[in-house]
Coordinates of C-alpha atoms and ligand atoms in Angstrom, one line a residue:
X17 CA 14.8 5.2 30.6
X18 CA 13.0 8.2 29.0
X19 CA 9.2 8.0 28.4
X20 CA 7.7 6.8 25.1
X21 CA 6.1 9.6 23.1
X22 CA 2.8 11.2 24.2
X23 CA 1.3 10.2 20.8
X24 CA 1.8 6.5 21.6
X25 CA -0.1 6.6 24.9
X26 CA -3.5 6.5 23.3
X27 CA -2.6 3.6 21.0
X28 CA -3.8 0.1 22.0
X29 CA -2.8 -3.3 20.8
X30 CA -4.9 -5.1 18.1
X31 CA -7.9 -6.8 19.7
X32 CA -8.2 -9.5 17.0
X33 CA -4.5 -10.4 17.3
X34 CA -4.8 -10.7 21.1
X35 CA -7.9 -12.9 20.9
X36 CA -6.3 -15.0 18.1
X37 CA -3.3 -15.7 20.4
X38 CA -5.6 -17.1 23.1
X39 CA -6.9 -19.8 20.7
X40 CA -3.5 -21.4 20.9
X41 CA -4.0 -22.2 24.5
X42 CA -3.8 -26.0 25.3
X43 CA -5.5 -25.9 28.8
X44 CA -9.1 -25.6 27.5
X45 CA -11.5 -28.6 27.5
X46 CA -12.6 -28.5 24.0
X47 CA -11.5 -27.2 20.6
X48 CA -11.7 -23.5 20.2
X49 CA -13.4 -22.3 17.1
X50 CA -11.3 -19.4 15.9
X51 CA -13.4 -16.7 14.2
X52 CA -11.1 -13.8 15.0
X53 CA -8.8 -13.3 12.0
X54 CA -9.4 -10.9 9.2
X55 CA -7.7 -13.0 6.6
X56 CA -9.0 -15.4 4.0
X57 CA -8.7 -19.1 4.9
X58 CA -8.0 -19.8 1.2
X59 CA -4.4 -19.9 -0.1
X60 CA -3.0 -17.4 -2.5
X61 CA -3.9 -18.6 -6.1
X62 CA -1.2 -20.7 -7.8
X63 CA -0.5 -18.3 -10.7
X64 CA 0.2 -15.5 -8.2
X65 CA 2.6 -17.7 -6.2
X66 CA 4.3 -18.7 -9.4
X67 CA 4.8 -15.1 -10.4
X68 CA 6.4 -14.4 -7.0
X69 CA 8.8 -17.4 -7.4
X70 CA 9.7 -16.3 -10.9
X71 CA 10.4 -12.8 -9.8
X72 CA 12.8 -14.1 -7.2
X73 CA 14.5 -16.4 -9.6
X74 CA 14.9 -13.8 -12.2
X75 CA 16.6 -11.4 -9.7
X76 CA 13.8 -8.9 -9.3
X77 CA 14.9 -8.5 -5.7
X78 CA 16.0 -4.9 -5.6
X79 CA 14.4 -1.6 -4.6
X80 CA 11.8 -0.5 -7.2
X81 CA 10.6 3.0 -8.0
X82 CA 9.0 4.3 -4.9
X83 CA 5.7 4.8 -6.6
X84 CA 5.7 1.1 -7.6
X85 CA 6.8 -0.7 -10.7
X86 CA 5.3 0.8 -13.8
X87 CA 3.6 -2.3 -15.1
X88 CA 1.7 -2.8 -11.9
X89 CA 0.6 0.9 -11.6
X90 CA -0.6 0.8 -15.2
X91 CA -2.4 -2.5 -14.7
X92 CA -4.2 -1.2 -11.6
X93 CA -5.3 1.9 -13.4
X94 CA -6.5 -0.2 -16.4
X95 CA -8.4 -2.4 -14.0
X96 CA -10.2 0.6 -12.5
X97 CA -10.9 1.9 -16.0
X98 CA -12.6 -1.4 -17.0
X99 CA -14.2 -2.3 -13.7
X100 CA -15.3 1.1 -12.4
X101 CA -15.1 3.3 -15.5
X102 CA -12.8 5.8 -13.9
X103 CA -9.5 7.4 -14.9
X104 CA -6.4 7.7 -12.8
X105 CA -3.1 8.5 -14.3
X106 CA -0.6 5.8 -13.4
X107 CA 2.3 8.2 -13.6
X108 CA 1.2 10.6 -10.9
X109 CA -2.2 9.8 -9.5
X110 CA -1.4 6.6 -7.7
X111 CA 1.0 5.1 -5.3
X112 CA 1.7 1.4 -4.5
X113 CA 2.1 0.9 -0.8
X114 CA 3.2 -1.9 1.5
X115 CA -0.4 -2.9 2.2
X116 CA -3.5 -0.7 2.4
X117 CA -2.9 -0.2 6.1
X118 CA 0.4 1.6 5.4
X119 CA -1.3 3.7 2.8
X120 CA -3.8 4.9 5.4
X121 CA -1.0 5.6 7.9
X122 CA 0.7 7.8 5.3
X123 CA -2.5 9.7 4.7
X124 CA -3.0 10.6 8.3
X125 CA 0.7 11.6 8.6
X126 CA 0.3 13.7 5.5
X127 CA -2.9 15.6 6.3
X128 CA -3.1 16.0 10.1
X129 CA -1.7 18.7 12.3
X130 CA -1.9 18.5 16.1
X131 CA -5.5 17.9 17.3
X132 CA -7.0 18.0 13.8
X133 CA -10.2 15.8 13.9
X134 CA -11.1 12.9 11.7
X135 CA -14.6 11.6 11.6
X136 CA -15.2 7.9 11.8
X137 CA -18.5 6.1 11.5
X138 CA -19.2 3.4 14.1
X139 CA -18.9 0.5 14.0
X140 CA -15.4 1.0 12.6
X141 CA -12.1 -0.8 12.1
X142 CA -10.0 -0.1 15.2
X143 CA -6.8 0.7 13.4
X144 CA -8.1 4.1 12.1
X145 CA -8.4 5.4 15.6
X146 CA -4.8 4.4 16.4
X147 CA -3.4 5.7 13.2
X148 CA -5.2 9.1 13.7
X149 CA -3.5 9.3 17.1
X150 CA -0.2 8.4 15.6
X151 CA -0.7 11.3 13.2
X152 CA -1.2 13.6 16.1
X153 CA -5.0 14.0 15.4
X154 CA -8.1 13.2 17.3
X155 CA -10.7 10.6 16.2
X156 CA -14.4 11.7 16.5
X157 CA -16.8 8.8 16.4
X158 CA -20.4 8.9 15.1
X159 CA -22.4 6.3 16.9
X160 CA -24.1 3.7 14.8
X161 CA -27.9 3.5 14.4
X162 CA -29.8 0.8 16.5
X163 CA -29.4 -1.7 13.7
X164 CA -25.7 -1.0 13.5
X165 CA -25.7 1.1 10.3
X166 CA -23.4 4.1 9.8
X167 CA -25.4 7.2 10.9
X168 CA -24.9 9.4 7.8
X169 CA -27.5 11.8 9.0
X170 CA -25.4 12.7 12.0
X171 CA -22.4 13.7 9.9
X172 CA -23.0 17.5 9.8
X173 CA -23.3 17.7 13.6
X174 CA -19.9 16.1 14.1
X175 CA -18.1 18.7 12.0
X176 CA -16.3 21.7 13.6
X177 CA -13.5 24.0 12.6
X178 CA -10.9 21.4 13.6
X179 CA -12.4 18.7 11.3
X180 CA -10.0 17.7 8.6
X181 CA -11.3 14.4 7.1
X182 CA -14.0 11.8 7.0
X183 CA -13.2 8.1 6.7
X184 CA -15.5 5.9 4.8
X185 CA -14.8 2.2 5.0
X186 CA -16.9 0.6 2.3
X187 CA -17.9 -2.2 2.7
X188 CA -17.6 -1.9 6.5
X189 CA -15.3 -4.0 8.6
X190 CA -16.8 -5.2 11.0
X191 CA -20.5 -5.1 10.0
X192 CA -20.3 -5.9 6.2
X193 CA -22.5 -2.9 5.5
X194 CA -22.4 -1.4 2.0
X195 CA -23.1 2.3 1.7
X196 CA -25.9 3.2 -0.7
X197 CA -25.3 5.6 -3.6
X198 CA -27.6 8.1 -1.8
X199 CA -25.5 7.9 1.3
X200 CA -22.2 8.4 -0.6
X201 CA -23.6 11.4 -2.5
X202 CA -24.7 13.0 0.7
X203 CA -21.3 12.4 2.4
X204 CA -19.5 13.8 -0.7
X205 CA -21.6 16.9 -0.7
X206 CA -21.0 17.6 3.0
X207 CA -17.2 17.0 2.4
X208 CA -17.3 19.5 -0.4
X209 CA -19.3 22.1 1.6
X210 CA -16.8 22.0 4.5
X211 CA -13.7 21.4 2.3
X212 CA -12.8 18.1 4.0
X213 CA -10.7 15.2 2.8
X214 CA -12.6 12.0 2.2
X215 CA -10.6 8.8 2.8
X216 CA -12.3 5.8 1.2
X217 CA -10.9 2.5 2.4
X218 CA -12.4 0.1 -0.2
X219 CA -10.2 -3.0 0.6
X220 CA -13.3 -5.3 0.6
X221 CA -14.8 -3.8 -2.6
X222 CA -14.5 -7.1 -4.5
X223 CA -16.2 -9.1 -1.7
X224 CA -19.7 -7.7 -2.0
X225 CA -23.0 -9.4 -2.3
X226 CA -25.0 -6.5 -3.8
X227 CA -24.1 -3.6 -6.2
X228 CA -21.2 -1.6 -4.9
X229 CA -20.3 2.0 -5.7
X230 CA -16.6 3.0 -5.4
X231 CA -16.1 6.6 -4.2
X232 CA -13.7 6.9 -7.2
X233 CA -16.9 7.5 -9.1
X234 CA -16.8 11.1 -8.0
X235 CA -14.0 12.0 -10.4
X236 CA -14.5 15.8 -10.1
X237 CA -13.6 15.5 -6.4
X238 CA -10.1 14.0 -6.9
X239 CA -8.6 16.8 -4.9
X240 CA -10.4 15.7 -1.7
X241 CA -11.1 11.9 -2.2
X242 CA -8.3 9.5 -1.5
X243 CA -9.1 5.9 -2.5
X244 CA -7.3 3.1 -0.6
X245 CA -7.3 -0.5 -1.7
X246 CA -5.1 -3.5 -1.8
X247 CA -4.5 -7.2 -2.6
X248 CA -4.8 -8.8 0.8
X249 CA -8.5 -9.7 0.9
X250 CA -9.7 -10.2 -2.7
X251 CA -6.6 -12.3 -3.7
X252 CA -5.7 -13.8 -0.3
X253 CA -2.4 -12.1 -0.3
X254 CA -2.2 -10.8 3.2
X255 CA 1.5 -11.7 3.7
X256 CA 2.6 -10.1 0.4
X257 CA 1.9 -6.6 1.7
X258 CA 0.7 -4.7 -1.4
X259 CA -1.9 -2.0 -1.4
X260 CA -2.3 1.3 -3.3
X261 CA -3.8 4.7 -3.1
X262 CA -5.4 6.9 -5.8
X263 CA -5.7 10.7 -5.5
X264 CA -4.9 14.0 -7.2
X265 CA -1.2 14.5 -8.1
X266 CA -0.2 16.8 -5.2
X267 CA -1.7 14.4 -2.6
X268 CA 0.1 11.4 -4.1
X269 CA 3.3 13.5 -4.1
X270 CA 2.9 14.1 -0.3
X271 CA 2.1 10.5 0.5
X272 CA 5.1 9.4 -1.5
X273 CA 7.4 11.7 0.5
X274 CA 6.5 9.8 3.6
X275 CA 6.7 6.5 1.8
X276 CA 10.2 7.2 0.4
X277 CA 11.6 8.0 3.9
X278 CA 10.0 5.1 5.6
X279 CA 9.4 2.1 3.3
X280 CA 11.3 3.2 0.2
X281 CA 9.0 1.0 -1.9
X282 CA 6.5 -1.8 -1.6
X283 CA 8.2 -5.3 -1.6
X284 CA 9.5 -5.8 -5.1
X285 CA 8.6 -9.5 -5.4
X286 CA 5.2 -8.9 -4.0
X287 CA 4.6 -6.2 -6.7
X288 CA 5.2 -8.8 -9.4
X289 CA 2.8 -11.1 -7.7
X290 CA 0.2 -8.3 -7.5
X291 CA 0.7 -7.7 -11.2
X292 CA -0.2 -11.4 -11.9
X293 CA -3.2 -11.1 -9.6
X294 CA -4.7 -8.0 -11.2
X295 CA -4.0 -9.1 -14.8
X296 CA -4.9 -12.8 -14.3
X297 CA -8.1 -14.7 -14.0
X298 CA -10.6 -12.9 -11.8
X299 CA -13.1 -15.8 -11.5
X300 CA -11.4 -17.0 -8.4
X301 CA -12.4 -13.7 -6.6
X302 CA -16.0 -14.2 -7.5
X303 CA -16.0 -17.9 -6.6
X304 CA -14.6 -17.1 -3.1
X305 CA -17.0 -14.3 -2.6
X306 CA -19.8 -16.8 -3.2
X307 CA -18.3 -19.0 -0.5
X308 CA -18.3 -16.1 2.0
X309 CA -21.9 -15.3 1.1
X310 CA -22.8 -18.9 1.7
X311 CA -21.1 -19.0 5.1
X312 CA -22.9 -15.7 6.0
X313 CA -26.2 -17.3 5.1
X314 CA -25.4 -20.4 7.2
X315 CA -24.9 -18.1 10.2
X316 CA -27.8 -15.7 9.7
X317 CA -30.3 -18.5 8.9
X318 CA -28.8 -20.9 11.5
X319 CA -29.0 -18.4 14.4
X320 CA -32.7 -17.8 13.8
X321 CA -33.3 -20.7 16.1
X322 CA -31.2 -19.1 18.8
X323 CA -31.3 -16.1 21.1
X324 CA -28.6 -14.5 19.1
X325 CA -29.3 -12.2 16.1
X326 CA -26.9 -12.1 13.1
X327 CA -26.9 -9.0 11.0
X328 CA -26.8 -10.2 7.4
X329 CA -23.6 -8.7 5.8
X330 CA -23.8 -7.1 2.3
X331 CA -20.1 -7.6 1.8
X332 CA -16.8 -8.5 3.5
X333 CA -16.2 -11.8 5.3
X334 CA -17.5 -10.7 8.7
X335 CA -20.8 -10.9 10.5
X336 CA -21.9 -9.0 13.6
X337 CA -23.9 -11.0 16.1
X338 CA -26.1 -9.3 18.7
X339 CA -25.9 -10.8 22.1
X340 CA -29.2 -10.2 24.0
X341 CA -27.6 -10.4 27.5
X342 CA -24.0 -10.8 28.6
X343 CA -23.8 -12.6 32.0
X344 CA -22.5 -10.2 34.6
X345 CA -19.4 -12.1 35.5
X346 CA -17.9 -11.7 32.0
X347 CA -16.1 -8.5 31.1
X348 CA -17.6 -8.5 27.6
X349 CA -19.5 -10.6 25.0
X350 CA -16.3 -12.0 23.4
X351 CA -15.2 -13.3 26.8
X352 CA -18.6 -14.8 27.3
X353 CA -18.4 -16.6 23.9
X354 CA -14.9 -17.8 24.6
X355 CA -15.6 -19.2 28.0
X356 CA -19.2 -20.6 27.5
X357 CA -19.0 -21.7 23.9
X358 CA -15.4 -22.1 23.0
X359 CA -15.7 -19.5 20.3
X360 CA -13.0 -16.9 19.7
X361 CA -14.2 -13.7 18.2
X362 CA -13.8 -10.0 18.6
X363 CA -15.9 -8.0 21.1
X364 CA -18.1 -5.3 19.5
X365 CA -16.9 -2.6 21.9
X366 CA -13.6 -2.5 20.0
X367 CA -15.5 -1.1 17.0
X368 CA -17.1 1.7 19.0
X369 CA -19.3 2.1 22.0
X370 CA -22.5 1.7 20.0
X371 CA -21.4 -1.8 19.0
X372 CA -20.9 -3.1 22.5
X373 CA -23.9 -5.5 22.4
X374 CA -22.3 -7.3 19.5
X375 CA -19.4 -9.5 18.6
X376 CA -17.7 -9.8 15.3
X377 CA -17.1 -13.2 13.8
X378 CA -14.9 -13.7 10.8
X379 CA -16.2 -16.1 8.1
X380 CA -12.8 -17.2 7.2
X381 CA -13.2 -20.7 8.6
X382 CA -14.3 -23.8 6.8
X383 CA -18.0 -24.8 6.7
X384 CA -17.4 -27.4 9.4
X385 CA -16.3 -24.7 11.8
X386 CA -19.1 -22.4 10.8
X387 CA -21.7 -25.2 11.3
X388 CA -20.2 -26.1 14.7
X389 CA -20.3 -22.4 15.7
X390 CA -24.0 -22.3 14.8
X391 CA -24.6 -25.6 16.6
X392 CA -23.0 -24.5 19.8
X393 CA -24.9 -21.2 19.9
X394 CA -28.3 -22.8 19.1
X395 CA -28.1 -26.0 21.2
X396 CA -26.1 -24.8 24.2
X397 CA -27.3 -21.2 23.9
X398 CA -30.9 -22.3 24.3
X399 CA -30.3 -24.5 27.3
Ligands
PLP404 N1 -8.6 -1.8 5.9 C1 -9.5 -2.6 6.5 C2 -10.9 -2.1 6.7 C3 -9.1 -3.8 7.0 O1 -10.0 -4.6 7.6 C4 -7.8 -4.3 6.8 C5 -7.3 -5.6 7.3 O2 -7.9 -6.1 8.2 C6 -6.9 -3.4 6.1 C7 -7.3 -2.2 5.7 C8 -5.5 -3.8 5.9 O3 -5.2 -4.2 4.6 P1 -3.7 -4.6 4.2 O4 -3.5 -6.0 4.5 O5 -3.7 -4.3 2.7 O6 -2.8 -3.7 4.9

């Protein structure tokens, strides 16, 4: 057999999926608390499921326009106009994608040439790294500060003549950090100075516990800022696979070329479900955000009685936990948590070297599991 491509050699499997599979093991003594997965434990709201069923029943089962169905594109642009007070033209400044992830993949395929560099702030979602490699580029990581914040001050030093883009994931998966307006302004001005693309992955924008600024605010920078978002997290629609990207017309045209030749369009039925989501009652998003905040507080407050330190998230449904010392016989902190406490989570090292003293837990488990998690770490962790 011939070899797989060079590009694929740097790509690694998803760490959260690998850990989630281990929670299915039957040979462990006690119940494993699974805090690995980045998907809401809530079900998709009923009115969205109903819209999907109706779409199937009424025969909306065919390819759609590659940009996405008109009513959905218009509704998303209307939503942004009301919610963020920004204007994107639904005819040519946006593309509906099969999930936000696919949109990000298109972007790297569209903008990168061999060895072009993309700057990523640690701690950072692991898929960017692999998608940059798949685009033929090279990820460049900026280590986080001691308290695990993105080190915006180090941005300038990371830029060279090969730099093509900066990624801002806001709020941040895995730390739940929300960039301040000052930080965003400073990043935008550096991107402008060096003529770089700015890719803003804002998939957790609706799950925020303090005021959030979307990078779409910088409307005069549409020719460099590409906004990515989607329905998976806010509306608990991970399996529907609907996301979208906003940018200036020629960028959207380029992304759509890749989209047309790979996916053709986002799933038709899911697009009708997404339309119901974005035009329907939004209270459910706020209610669920409150639940995540409550779970985050249970963890941050609860762990104060333990040797572990939780970094209070400002958004998302994740929390990073600092582990003061990993016993030598474990390869990393996630393994330590798994073996000693029966807790499945993702090791911090997967989000960058500067996060190796941490683990990421996902708050997408019921209060009972969250309380049990805190109990195990406080009672057994202090023994
Ligand atoms: N971006 C970030 C930062 C994520 O954490 C995830 C999912 O874990 C995605 C994008 C993927 O979103 P989608 O389900 O819309 O592809």
